[in-house]
XYZ file of C-alpha atoms in Angstrom:
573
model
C -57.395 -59.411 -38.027
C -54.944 -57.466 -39.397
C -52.230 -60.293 -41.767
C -54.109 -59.323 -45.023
C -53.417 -55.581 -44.523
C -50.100 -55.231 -45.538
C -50.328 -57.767 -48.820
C -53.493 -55.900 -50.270
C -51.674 -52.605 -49.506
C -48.636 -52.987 -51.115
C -50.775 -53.259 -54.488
C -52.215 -50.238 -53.743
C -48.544 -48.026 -53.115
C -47.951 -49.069 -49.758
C -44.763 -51.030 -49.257
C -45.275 -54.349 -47.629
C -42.162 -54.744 -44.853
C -42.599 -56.009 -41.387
C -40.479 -56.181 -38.599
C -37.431 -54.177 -38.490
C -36.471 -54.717 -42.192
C -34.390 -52.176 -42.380
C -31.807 -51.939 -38.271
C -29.193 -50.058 -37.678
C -25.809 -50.943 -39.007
C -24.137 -54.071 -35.866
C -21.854 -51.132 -35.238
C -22.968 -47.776 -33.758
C -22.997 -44.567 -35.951
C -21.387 -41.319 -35.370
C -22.444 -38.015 -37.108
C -20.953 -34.519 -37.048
C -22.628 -31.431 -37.950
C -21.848 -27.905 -38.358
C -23.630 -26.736 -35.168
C -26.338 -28.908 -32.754
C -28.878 -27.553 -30.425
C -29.613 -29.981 -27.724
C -31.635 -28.552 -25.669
C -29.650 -30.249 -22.467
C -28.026 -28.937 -19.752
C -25.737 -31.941 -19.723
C -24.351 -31.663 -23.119
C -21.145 -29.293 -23.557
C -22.385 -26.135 -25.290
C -19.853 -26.668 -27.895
C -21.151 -30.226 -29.234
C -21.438 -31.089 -32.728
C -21.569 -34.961 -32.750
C -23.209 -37.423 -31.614
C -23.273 -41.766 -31.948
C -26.439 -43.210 -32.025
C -26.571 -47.146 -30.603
C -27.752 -50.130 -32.672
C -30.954 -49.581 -30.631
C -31.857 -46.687 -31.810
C -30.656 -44.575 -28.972
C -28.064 -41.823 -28.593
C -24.983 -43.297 -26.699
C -22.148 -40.477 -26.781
C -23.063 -36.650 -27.718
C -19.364 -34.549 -28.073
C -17.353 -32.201 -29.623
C -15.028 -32.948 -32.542
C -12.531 -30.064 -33.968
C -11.882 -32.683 -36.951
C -13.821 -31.199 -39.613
C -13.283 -33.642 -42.856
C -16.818 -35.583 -41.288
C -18.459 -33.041 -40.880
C -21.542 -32.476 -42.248
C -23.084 -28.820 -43.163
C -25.829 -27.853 -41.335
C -27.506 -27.457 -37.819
C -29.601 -30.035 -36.095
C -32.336 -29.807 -33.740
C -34.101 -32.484 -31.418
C -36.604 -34.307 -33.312
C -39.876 -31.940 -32.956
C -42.933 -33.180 -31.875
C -46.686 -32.101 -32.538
C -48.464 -31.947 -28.946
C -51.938 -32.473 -30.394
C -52.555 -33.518 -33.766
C -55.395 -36.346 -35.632
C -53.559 -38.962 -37.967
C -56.386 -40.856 -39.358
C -58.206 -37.611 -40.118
C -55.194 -35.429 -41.659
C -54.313 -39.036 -43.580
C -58.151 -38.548 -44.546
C -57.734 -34.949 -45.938
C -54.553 -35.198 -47.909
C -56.397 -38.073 -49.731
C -60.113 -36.031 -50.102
C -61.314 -32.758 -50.525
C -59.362 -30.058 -49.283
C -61.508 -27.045 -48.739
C -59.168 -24.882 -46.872
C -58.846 -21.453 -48.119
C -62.249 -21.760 -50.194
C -63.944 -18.102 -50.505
C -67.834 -18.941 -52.474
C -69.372 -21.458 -52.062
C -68.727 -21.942 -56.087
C -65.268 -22.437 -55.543
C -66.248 -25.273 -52.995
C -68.227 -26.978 -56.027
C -65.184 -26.604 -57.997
C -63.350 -28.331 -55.435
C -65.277 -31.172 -54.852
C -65.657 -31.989 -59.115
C -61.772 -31.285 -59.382
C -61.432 -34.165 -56.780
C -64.123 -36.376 -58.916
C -62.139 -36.167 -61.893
C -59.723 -37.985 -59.797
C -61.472 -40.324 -58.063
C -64.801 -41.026 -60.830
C -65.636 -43.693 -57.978
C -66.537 -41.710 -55.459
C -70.116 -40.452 -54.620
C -72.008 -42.880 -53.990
C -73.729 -44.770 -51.508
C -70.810 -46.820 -50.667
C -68.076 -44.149 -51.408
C -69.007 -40.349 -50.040
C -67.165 -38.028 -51.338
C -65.304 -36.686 -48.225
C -63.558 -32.996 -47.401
C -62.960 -30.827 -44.906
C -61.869 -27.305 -44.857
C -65.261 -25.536 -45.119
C -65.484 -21.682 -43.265
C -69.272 -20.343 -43.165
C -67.342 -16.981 -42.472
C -66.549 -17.078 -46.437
C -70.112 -17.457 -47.379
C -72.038 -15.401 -45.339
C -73.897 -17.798 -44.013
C -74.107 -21.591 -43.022
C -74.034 -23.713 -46.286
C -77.196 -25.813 -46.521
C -77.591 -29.050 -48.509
C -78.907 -27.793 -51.612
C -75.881 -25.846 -52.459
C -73.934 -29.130 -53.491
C -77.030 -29.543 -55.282
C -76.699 -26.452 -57.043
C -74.251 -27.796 -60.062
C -75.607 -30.582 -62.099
C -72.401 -32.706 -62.030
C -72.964 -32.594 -57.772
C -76.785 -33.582 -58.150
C -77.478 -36.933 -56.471
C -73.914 -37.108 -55.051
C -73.597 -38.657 -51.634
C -71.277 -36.255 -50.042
C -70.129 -35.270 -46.657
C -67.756 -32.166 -45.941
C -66.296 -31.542 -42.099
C -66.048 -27.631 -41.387
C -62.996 -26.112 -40.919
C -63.000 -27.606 -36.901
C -64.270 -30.347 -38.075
C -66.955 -29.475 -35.519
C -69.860 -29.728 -37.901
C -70.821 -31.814 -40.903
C -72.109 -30.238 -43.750
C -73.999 -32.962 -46.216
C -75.658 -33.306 -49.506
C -79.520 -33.929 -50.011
C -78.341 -37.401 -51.268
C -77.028 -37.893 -47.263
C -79.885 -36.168 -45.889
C -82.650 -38.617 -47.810
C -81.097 -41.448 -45.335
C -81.693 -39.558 -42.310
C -84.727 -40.403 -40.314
C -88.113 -37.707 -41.683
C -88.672 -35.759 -39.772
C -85.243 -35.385 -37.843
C -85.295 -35.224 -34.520
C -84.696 -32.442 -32.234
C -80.982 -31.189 -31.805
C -79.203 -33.261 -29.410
C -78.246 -32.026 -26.117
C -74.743 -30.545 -26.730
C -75.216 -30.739 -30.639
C -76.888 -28.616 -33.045
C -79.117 -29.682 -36.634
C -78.654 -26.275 -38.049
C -82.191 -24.940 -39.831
C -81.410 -21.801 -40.504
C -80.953 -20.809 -44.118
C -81.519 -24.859 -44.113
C -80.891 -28.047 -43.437
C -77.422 -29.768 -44.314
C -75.287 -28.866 -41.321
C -75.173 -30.720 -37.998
C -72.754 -29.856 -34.987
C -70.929 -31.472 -32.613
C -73.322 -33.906 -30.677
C -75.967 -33.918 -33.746
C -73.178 -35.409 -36.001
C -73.388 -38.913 -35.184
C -77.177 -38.694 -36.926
C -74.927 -38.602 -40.249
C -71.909 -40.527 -39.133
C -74.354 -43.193 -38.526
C -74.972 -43.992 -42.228
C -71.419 -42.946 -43.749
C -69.708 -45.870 -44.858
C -66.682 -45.845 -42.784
C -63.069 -46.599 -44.185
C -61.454 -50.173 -43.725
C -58.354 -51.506 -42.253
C -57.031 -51.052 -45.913
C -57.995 -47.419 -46.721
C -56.955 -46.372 -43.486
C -53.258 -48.072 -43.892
C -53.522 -45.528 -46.895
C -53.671 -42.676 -44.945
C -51.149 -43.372 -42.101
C -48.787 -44.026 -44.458
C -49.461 -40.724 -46.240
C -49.710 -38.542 -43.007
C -46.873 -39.571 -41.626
C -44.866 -39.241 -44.650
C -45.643 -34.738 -44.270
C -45.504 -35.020 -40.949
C -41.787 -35.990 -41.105
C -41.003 -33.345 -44.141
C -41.879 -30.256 -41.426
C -39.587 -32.434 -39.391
C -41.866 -34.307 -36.787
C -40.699 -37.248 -34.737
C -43.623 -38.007 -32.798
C -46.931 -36.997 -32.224
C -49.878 -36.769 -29.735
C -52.746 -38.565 -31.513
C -55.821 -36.763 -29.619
C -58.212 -39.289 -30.233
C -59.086 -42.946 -31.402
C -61.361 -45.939 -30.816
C -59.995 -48.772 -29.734
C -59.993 -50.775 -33.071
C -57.831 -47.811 -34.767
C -55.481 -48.565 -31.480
C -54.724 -51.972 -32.534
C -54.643 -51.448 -36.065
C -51.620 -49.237 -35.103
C -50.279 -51.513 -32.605
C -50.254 -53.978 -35.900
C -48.912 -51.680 -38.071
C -45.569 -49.757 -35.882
C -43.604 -52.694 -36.822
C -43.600 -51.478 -40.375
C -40.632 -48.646 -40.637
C -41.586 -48.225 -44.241
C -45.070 -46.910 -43.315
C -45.179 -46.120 -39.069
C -42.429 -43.018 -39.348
C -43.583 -40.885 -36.655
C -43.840 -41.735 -32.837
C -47.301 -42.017 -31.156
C -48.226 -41.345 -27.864
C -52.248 -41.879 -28.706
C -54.932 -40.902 -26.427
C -57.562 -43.513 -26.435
C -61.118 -42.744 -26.709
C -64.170 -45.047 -26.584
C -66.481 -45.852 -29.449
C -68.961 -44.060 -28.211
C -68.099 -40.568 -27.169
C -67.915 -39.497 -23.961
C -68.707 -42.798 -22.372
C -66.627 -45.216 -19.727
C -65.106 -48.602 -21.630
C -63.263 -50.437 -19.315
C -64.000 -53.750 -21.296
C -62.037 -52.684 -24.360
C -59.509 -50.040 -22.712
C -56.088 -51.104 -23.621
C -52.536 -49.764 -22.946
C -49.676 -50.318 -25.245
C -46.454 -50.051 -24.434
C -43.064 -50.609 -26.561
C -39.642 -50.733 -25.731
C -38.703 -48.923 -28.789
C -40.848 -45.829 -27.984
C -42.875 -46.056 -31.361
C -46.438 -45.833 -30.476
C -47.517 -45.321 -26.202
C -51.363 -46.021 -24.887
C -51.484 -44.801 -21.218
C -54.242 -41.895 -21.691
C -57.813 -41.136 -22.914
C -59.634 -38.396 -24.562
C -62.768 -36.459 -22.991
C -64.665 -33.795 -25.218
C -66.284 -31.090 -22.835
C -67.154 -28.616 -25.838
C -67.578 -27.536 -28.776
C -65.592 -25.023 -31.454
C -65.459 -21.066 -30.726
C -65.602 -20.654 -34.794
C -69.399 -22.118 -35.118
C -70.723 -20.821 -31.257
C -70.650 -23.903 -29.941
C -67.572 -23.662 -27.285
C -69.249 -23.453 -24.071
C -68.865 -19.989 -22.241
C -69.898 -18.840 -18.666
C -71.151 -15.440 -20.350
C -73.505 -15.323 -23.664
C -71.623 -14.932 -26.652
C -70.788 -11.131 -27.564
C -71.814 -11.968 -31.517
C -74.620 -13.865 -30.596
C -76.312 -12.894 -26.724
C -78.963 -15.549 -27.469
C -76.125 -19.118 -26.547
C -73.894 -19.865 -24.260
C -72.313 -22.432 -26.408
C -73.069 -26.186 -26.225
C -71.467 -28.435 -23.127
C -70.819 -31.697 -25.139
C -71.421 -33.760 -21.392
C -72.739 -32.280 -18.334
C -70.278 -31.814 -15.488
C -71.526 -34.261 -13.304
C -70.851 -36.972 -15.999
C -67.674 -35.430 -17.030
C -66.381 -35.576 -13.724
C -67.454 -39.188 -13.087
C -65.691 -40.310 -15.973
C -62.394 -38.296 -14.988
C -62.607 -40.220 -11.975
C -62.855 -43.324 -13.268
C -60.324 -43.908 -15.923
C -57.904 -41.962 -13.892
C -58.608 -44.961 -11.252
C -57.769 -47.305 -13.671
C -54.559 -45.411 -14.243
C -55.149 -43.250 -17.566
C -53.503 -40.034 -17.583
C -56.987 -37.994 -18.910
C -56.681 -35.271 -21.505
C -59.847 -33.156 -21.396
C -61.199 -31.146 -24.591
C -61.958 -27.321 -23.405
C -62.291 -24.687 -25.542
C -64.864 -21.707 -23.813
C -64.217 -21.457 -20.129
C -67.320 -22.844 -18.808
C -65.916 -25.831 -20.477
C -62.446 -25.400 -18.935
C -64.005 -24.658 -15.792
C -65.733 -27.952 -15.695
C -62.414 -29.659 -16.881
C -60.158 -28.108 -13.910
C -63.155 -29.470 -11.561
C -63.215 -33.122 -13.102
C -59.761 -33.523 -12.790
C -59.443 -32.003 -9.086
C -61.760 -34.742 -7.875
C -59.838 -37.188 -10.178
C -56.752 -36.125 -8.443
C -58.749 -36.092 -4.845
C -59.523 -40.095 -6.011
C -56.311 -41.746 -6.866
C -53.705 -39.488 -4.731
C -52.595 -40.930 -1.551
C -52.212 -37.333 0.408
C -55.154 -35.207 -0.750
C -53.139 -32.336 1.055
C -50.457 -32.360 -2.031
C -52.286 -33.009 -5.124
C -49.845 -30.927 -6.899
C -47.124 -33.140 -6.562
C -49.264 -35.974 -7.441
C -50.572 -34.083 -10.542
C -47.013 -33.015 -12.046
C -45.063 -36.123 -10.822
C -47.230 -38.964 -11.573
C -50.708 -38.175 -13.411
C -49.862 -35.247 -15.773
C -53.423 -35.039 -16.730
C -54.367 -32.187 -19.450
C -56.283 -29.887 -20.653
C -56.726 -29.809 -24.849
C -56.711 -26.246 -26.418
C -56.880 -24.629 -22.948
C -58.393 -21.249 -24.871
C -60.271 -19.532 -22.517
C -59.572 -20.040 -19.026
C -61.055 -17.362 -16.384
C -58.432 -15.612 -14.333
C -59.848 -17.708 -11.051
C -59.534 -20.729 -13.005
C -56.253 -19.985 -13.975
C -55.132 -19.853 -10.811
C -56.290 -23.138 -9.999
C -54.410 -24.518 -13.154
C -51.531 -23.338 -11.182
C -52.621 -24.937 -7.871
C -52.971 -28.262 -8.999
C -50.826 -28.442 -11.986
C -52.825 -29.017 -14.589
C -50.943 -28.919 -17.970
C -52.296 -26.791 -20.872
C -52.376 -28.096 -24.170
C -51.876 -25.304 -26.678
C -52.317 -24.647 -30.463
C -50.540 -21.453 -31.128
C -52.074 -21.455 -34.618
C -55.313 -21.455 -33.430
C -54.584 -17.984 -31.528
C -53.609 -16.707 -34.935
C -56.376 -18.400 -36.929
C -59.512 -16.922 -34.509
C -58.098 -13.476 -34.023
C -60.115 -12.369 -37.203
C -63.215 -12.529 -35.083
C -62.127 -13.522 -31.608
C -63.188 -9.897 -30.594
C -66.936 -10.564 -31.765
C -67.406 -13.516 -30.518
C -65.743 -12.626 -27.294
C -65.506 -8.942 -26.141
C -62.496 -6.846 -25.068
C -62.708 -8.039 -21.429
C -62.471 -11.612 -22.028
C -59.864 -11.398 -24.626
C -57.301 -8.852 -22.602
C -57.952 -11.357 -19.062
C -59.170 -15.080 -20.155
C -58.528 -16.160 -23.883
C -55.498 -17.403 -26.036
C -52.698 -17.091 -22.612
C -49.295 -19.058 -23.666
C -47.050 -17.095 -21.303
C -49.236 -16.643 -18.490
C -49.053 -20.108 -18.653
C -45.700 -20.451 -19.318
C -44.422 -22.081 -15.428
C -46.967 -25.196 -16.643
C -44.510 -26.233 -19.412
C -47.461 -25.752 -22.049
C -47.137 -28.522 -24.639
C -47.611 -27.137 -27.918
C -49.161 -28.418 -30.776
C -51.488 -27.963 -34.094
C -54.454 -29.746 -33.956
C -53.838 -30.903 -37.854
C -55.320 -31.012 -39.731
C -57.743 -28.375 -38.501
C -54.489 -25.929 -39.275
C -51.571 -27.177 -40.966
C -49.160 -29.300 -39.209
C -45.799 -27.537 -39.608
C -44.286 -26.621 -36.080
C -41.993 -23.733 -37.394
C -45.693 -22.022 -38.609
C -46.677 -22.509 -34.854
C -43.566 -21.241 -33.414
C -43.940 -18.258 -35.150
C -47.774 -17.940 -34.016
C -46.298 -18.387 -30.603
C -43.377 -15.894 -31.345
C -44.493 -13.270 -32.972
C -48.616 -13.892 -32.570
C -49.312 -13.283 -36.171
C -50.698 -15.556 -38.974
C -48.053 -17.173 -40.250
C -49.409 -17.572 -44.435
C -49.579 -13.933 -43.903
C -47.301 -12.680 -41.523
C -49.730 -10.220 -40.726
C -51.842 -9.964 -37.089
C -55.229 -8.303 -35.944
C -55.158 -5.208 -33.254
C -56.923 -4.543 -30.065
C -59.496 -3.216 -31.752
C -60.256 -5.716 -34.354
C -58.845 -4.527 -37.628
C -57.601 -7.615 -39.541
C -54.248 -7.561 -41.708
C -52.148 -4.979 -39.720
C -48.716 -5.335 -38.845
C -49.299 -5.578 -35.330
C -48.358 -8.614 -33.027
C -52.063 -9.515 -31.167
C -51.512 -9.678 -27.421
C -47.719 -9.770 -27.832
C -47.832 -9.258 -24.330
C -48.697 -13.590 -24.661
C -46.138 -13.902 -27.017
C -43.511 -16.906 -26.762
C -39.240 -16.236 -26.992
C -37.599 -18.513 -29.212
C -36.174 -21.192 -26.587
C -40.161 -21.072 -25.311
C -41.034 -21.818 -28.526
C -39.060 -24.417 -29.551
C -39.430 -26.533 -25.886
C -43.025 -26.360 -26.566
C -42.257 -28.479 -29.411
C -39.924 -31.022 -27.825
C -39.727 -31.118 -24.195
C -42.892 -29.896 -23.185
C -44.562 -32.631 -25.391
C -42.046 -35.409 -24.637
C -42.803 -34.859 -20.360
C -46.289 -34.595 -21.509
C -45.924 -38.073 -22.507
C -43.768 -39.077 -20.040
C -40.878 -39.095 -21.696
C -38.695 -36.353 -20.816
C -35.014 -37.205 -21.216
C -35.611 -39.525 -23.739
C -37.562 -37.396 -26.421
C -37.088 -33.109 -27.354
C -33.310 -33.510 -26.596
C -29.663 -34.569 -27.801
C -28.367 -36.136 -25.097
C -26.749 -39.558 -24.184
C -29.408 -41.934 -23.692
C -32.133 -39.868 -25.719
C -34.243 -41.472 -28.628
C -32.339 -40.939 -31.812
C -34.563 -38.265 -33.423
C -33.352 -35.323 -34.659
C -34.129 -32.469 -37.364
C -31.525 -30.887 -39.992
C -31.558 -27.532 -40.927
C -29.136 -25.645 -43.377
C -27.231 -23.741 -41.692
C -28.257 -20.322 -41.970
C -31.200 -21.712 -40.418
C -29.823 -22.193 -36.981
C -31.545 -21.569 -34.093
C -29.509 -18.630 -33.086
C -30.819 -16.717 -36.080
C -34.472 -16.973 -35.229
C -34.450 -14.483 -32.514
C -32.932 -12.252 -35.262
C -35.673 -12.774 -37.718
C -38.733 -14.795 -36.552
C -39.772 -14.216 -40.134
C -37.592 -16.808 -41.593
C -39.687 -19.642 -39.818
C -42.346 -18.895 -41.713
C -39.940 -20.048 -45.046
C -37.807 -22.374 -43.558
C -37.222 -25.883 -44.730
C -36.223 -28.904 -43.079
C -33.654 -30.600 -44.727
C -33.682 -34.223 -43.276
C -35.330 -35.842 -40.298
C -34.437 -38.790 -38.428
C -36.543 -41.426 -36.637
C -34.536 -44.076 -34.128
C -31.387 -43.236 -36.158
C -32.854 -43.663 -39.347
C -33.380 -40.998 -42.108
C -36.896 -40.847 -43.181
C -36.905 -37.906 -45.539
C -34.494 -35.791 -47.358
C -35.459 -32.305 -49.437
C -35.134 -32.298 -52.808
C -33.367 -29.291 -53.319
């Protein structure tokens, strides 16, 4: 399905090599650095080098007083991003980018800066794609006429993803192939009609998804290889992909042979083509000895966003007493399908935002647990030692329900840049009493080993920016936070009593994710038998200093990073 791929590829910038074109060295490789942090218990405190094996594995981790090896700097375990979207971040470095965008005008700009580049796209067969968009800039929800609006956008077939990539917003062009008169809103989605028509959320997007002509094979080899390639200058390793049919699961199966293009590890959460559903007949697990890309879990969506209403609360909004949010599947269904891929021996990684939808989660995966554990008395045990099953975002969580987290062992999954992201209007959409007892906990949860992420590219995929979130709970473009009371751009941490240490931090990033994926000892750490990823720093850098000033994350640089031993980016200084 896949030979052609690579061939028609390489004509396009991506370099055709297959299968291990580029091993280690026969012999084994030592390297010495100014200073390591390993993150292990077993590794001398005073350890500065380390041999990595012809298979790509650490074999000997020491200290050495020689210094004429040595190399300045300090190196880190090889970070990983606990919840992240490849094909879509690929997407968005190669469309739109509508991040940051303030009018609606400077969206237009946008999208005809991008056609200058690509003169191609807009048509039937080639939307013009972005994502980025904020109604919070505007005043309002953006309707279709407003691409409209500029001549050189008239006729355009265009589809932009909001800032969650919860809701589609689309040009008339896109809404003339949509059945007339639309339907009603879909349980758990939303055809926004208010200024206008154009936007559709959540369980109403597959009305427009229906028609868009989707990338190929080809396109999407594009934007793997382009991902990947920032992922590994913030210095990721590996990732948790948090979402993909089974046909993008193969294509990547094809394409992790390729160490030109597949440069970050994958431990990929499978979800079926249709949302939401139970696919037994094209479930697949992928396993490889090298540790490049893991299948062994799926993807359930319970909600929707907090930023457009539709995350699913037990209590009306605060901002808006009229909703509740949107459940994307009812809790009967969500708790049948917990059940039955966890049967078929999927860990199951649940998407819960509000905490009506986290409520619903904690239930599915208690009866999941009740299912498949052999002593119902001690699902705990069963939970943290063999099922590890998750919650995604894990942003508002009652008090009782965070109790039960703790009962059963449920693992958050956290974005600490989404803490700093929604704490412009958190309070209105939420209220002081939810905020100061159920929303945005990291160390509440803190005895869970919360795995820590971004959700890129919904924000921005460097994990020193969501340390310092997690750190110092401020935005990290800004360095500025929001406080108790609401006001925006103060110099205040926001619920500091949630903040993260440094060490807290940085496990989130390495062996909070690597357990996560079942790989603890082998991924996150410097030790003998680990995976031979790790990050260089200069040395100023160091960990040590951060504690000092959690402000330099928010400038610091990787210098190198390392995948299996091999380097697959240096700075250009």
């Amino acid at each position: 399905m896949f030979k052609s791929i690579l061939s028609i590829s390489a004509a396009a910038g991506v370099a055709a090599v297959l299968y291990n074109q580029y091993p280690l060295d026969s012999k084994s490789q030592t390297y010495c650095y100014t200073s390591l942090t390993t993150l292990s218990a077993e590794v001398p405190e005073n350890a500065n080098c380390f041999t990595v094996a012809r298979d790509g594995t650490l074999s000997k981790v020491f200290s050495s007083s020689t210094e004429d090896n040595v190399i300045k700097g300090h190196v880190i375990p090889g970070l990983w991003d606990g919840h992240g979207h490849l094909l879509m971040y690929g997407e968005m470095l190669n469309s739109v980018n509508l991040f940051g965008a303030q009018s609606l005008e400077e969206v237009r700009a946008r999208i005809k800066g991008y056609m200058s580049v690509h003169p191609e796209a807009g048509t039937e067969k080639e939307w013009i794609r972005g994502v980025g968009w904020d109604q919070a800039a505007y005043g309002r929800m953006p309707v279709a006429a407003d691409l409209d609006a500029d001549p050189e956008l008239k006729g355009k077939y265009i589809m932009l993803d909001r800032i969650d990539v919860h809701c589609n917003w689309v040009s008339p062009a896109v809404l003339a192939l949509l059945p007339n008169p639309l339907p009603a809103s879909p349980v758990g989605g939303e055809i926004v009609t208010d200024p206008g028509l154009g936007v559709f959320c959540d369980n109403a997007m597959p009305l427009v998804t229906h028609y868009w002509p989707k990338p190929d094979a080809v396109k999407k080899t594009l934007f793997i290889k382009s991902a990947m390639a920032e992922l590994n200058k913030v210095g990721l390793v590996g990732m948790h992909d948090a979402g993909n049919v089974p046909g993008d699961l193969r294509l990547f199966e094809y394409l992790a042979d390729n160490k030109e293009i597949w440069t970050v590890r994958m431990y990929a959460m499978m979800e079926c083509d249709v949302r939401n559903t139970y696919c037994p007949q094209d479930a697949i697990k992928i396993h490889r000895d090298d540790g490049m890309l893991s299948v062994r879990s799926v993807k359930l969506f319970g909600d929707g966003a907090l930023g457009s209403w539709g995350s699913a609360l037990i209590e009306p909004y605060s901002d808006k007493p009229s909703t509740t949010g949107s459940l994307l599947v009812n809790a009967t269904t969500l708790t049948s399908l917990a059940t039955s891929w966890a049967s078929l021996g999927y860990q199951v990684n649940i998407h819960a935002i509000g905490d009506r939808a986290n409520r619903n989660a904690i239930d599915a995966l208690e009866a999941a647990l009740k299912t498949t554990c052999s002593n119902p008395n001690n699902l705990h045990t069963c939970q943290t030692q063999h099922n590890r099953h998750r919650i995604e975002h894990s942003q508002i969580i009652s008090p009782s329900d965070q109790t039960r987290l703790f009962e059963l062992g449920i693992i958050p999954s956290i974005q600490p840049t989404h803490a700093t992201s929604d704490m412009s209007y958190a309070l209105s959409r939420l209220g002081h009493d939810r905020l100061n007892t159920s929303a945005y906990r990291m160390r509440s949860l803190l005895p869970l080993s919360p795995i820590l992420g971004s959700d890129f590219p919904v924000e921005p995929p460097n994990p020193f920016a969501g340390m310092y979130a997690a750190i110092a709970r401020k935005n990290p473009a800004t360095g500025l936070g929001v406080d108790v009371d609401g006001n925006n751009g103060v110099n205040v941490s926001w619920y500091a009593q949630e903040a993260l240490d440094v060490m807290q931090a940085l496990k989130g990033f390495t062996l909070s994710p690597a357990r996560g994926a079942f790989l603890e000892g082998k991924a996150g750490v410097i030790k003998e038998g680990a995976l031979a990823d790790w990050v260089v720093l200069d040395e100023e850098d160091a960990v040590g200093e951060w504690e000092g000033d959690v402000e330099m994350l928010r400038r610091l640089r990787v210098r190198e990073t390392w995948v299996a031993g091999r380097r697959v980016y240096k700075r250009d200084d």
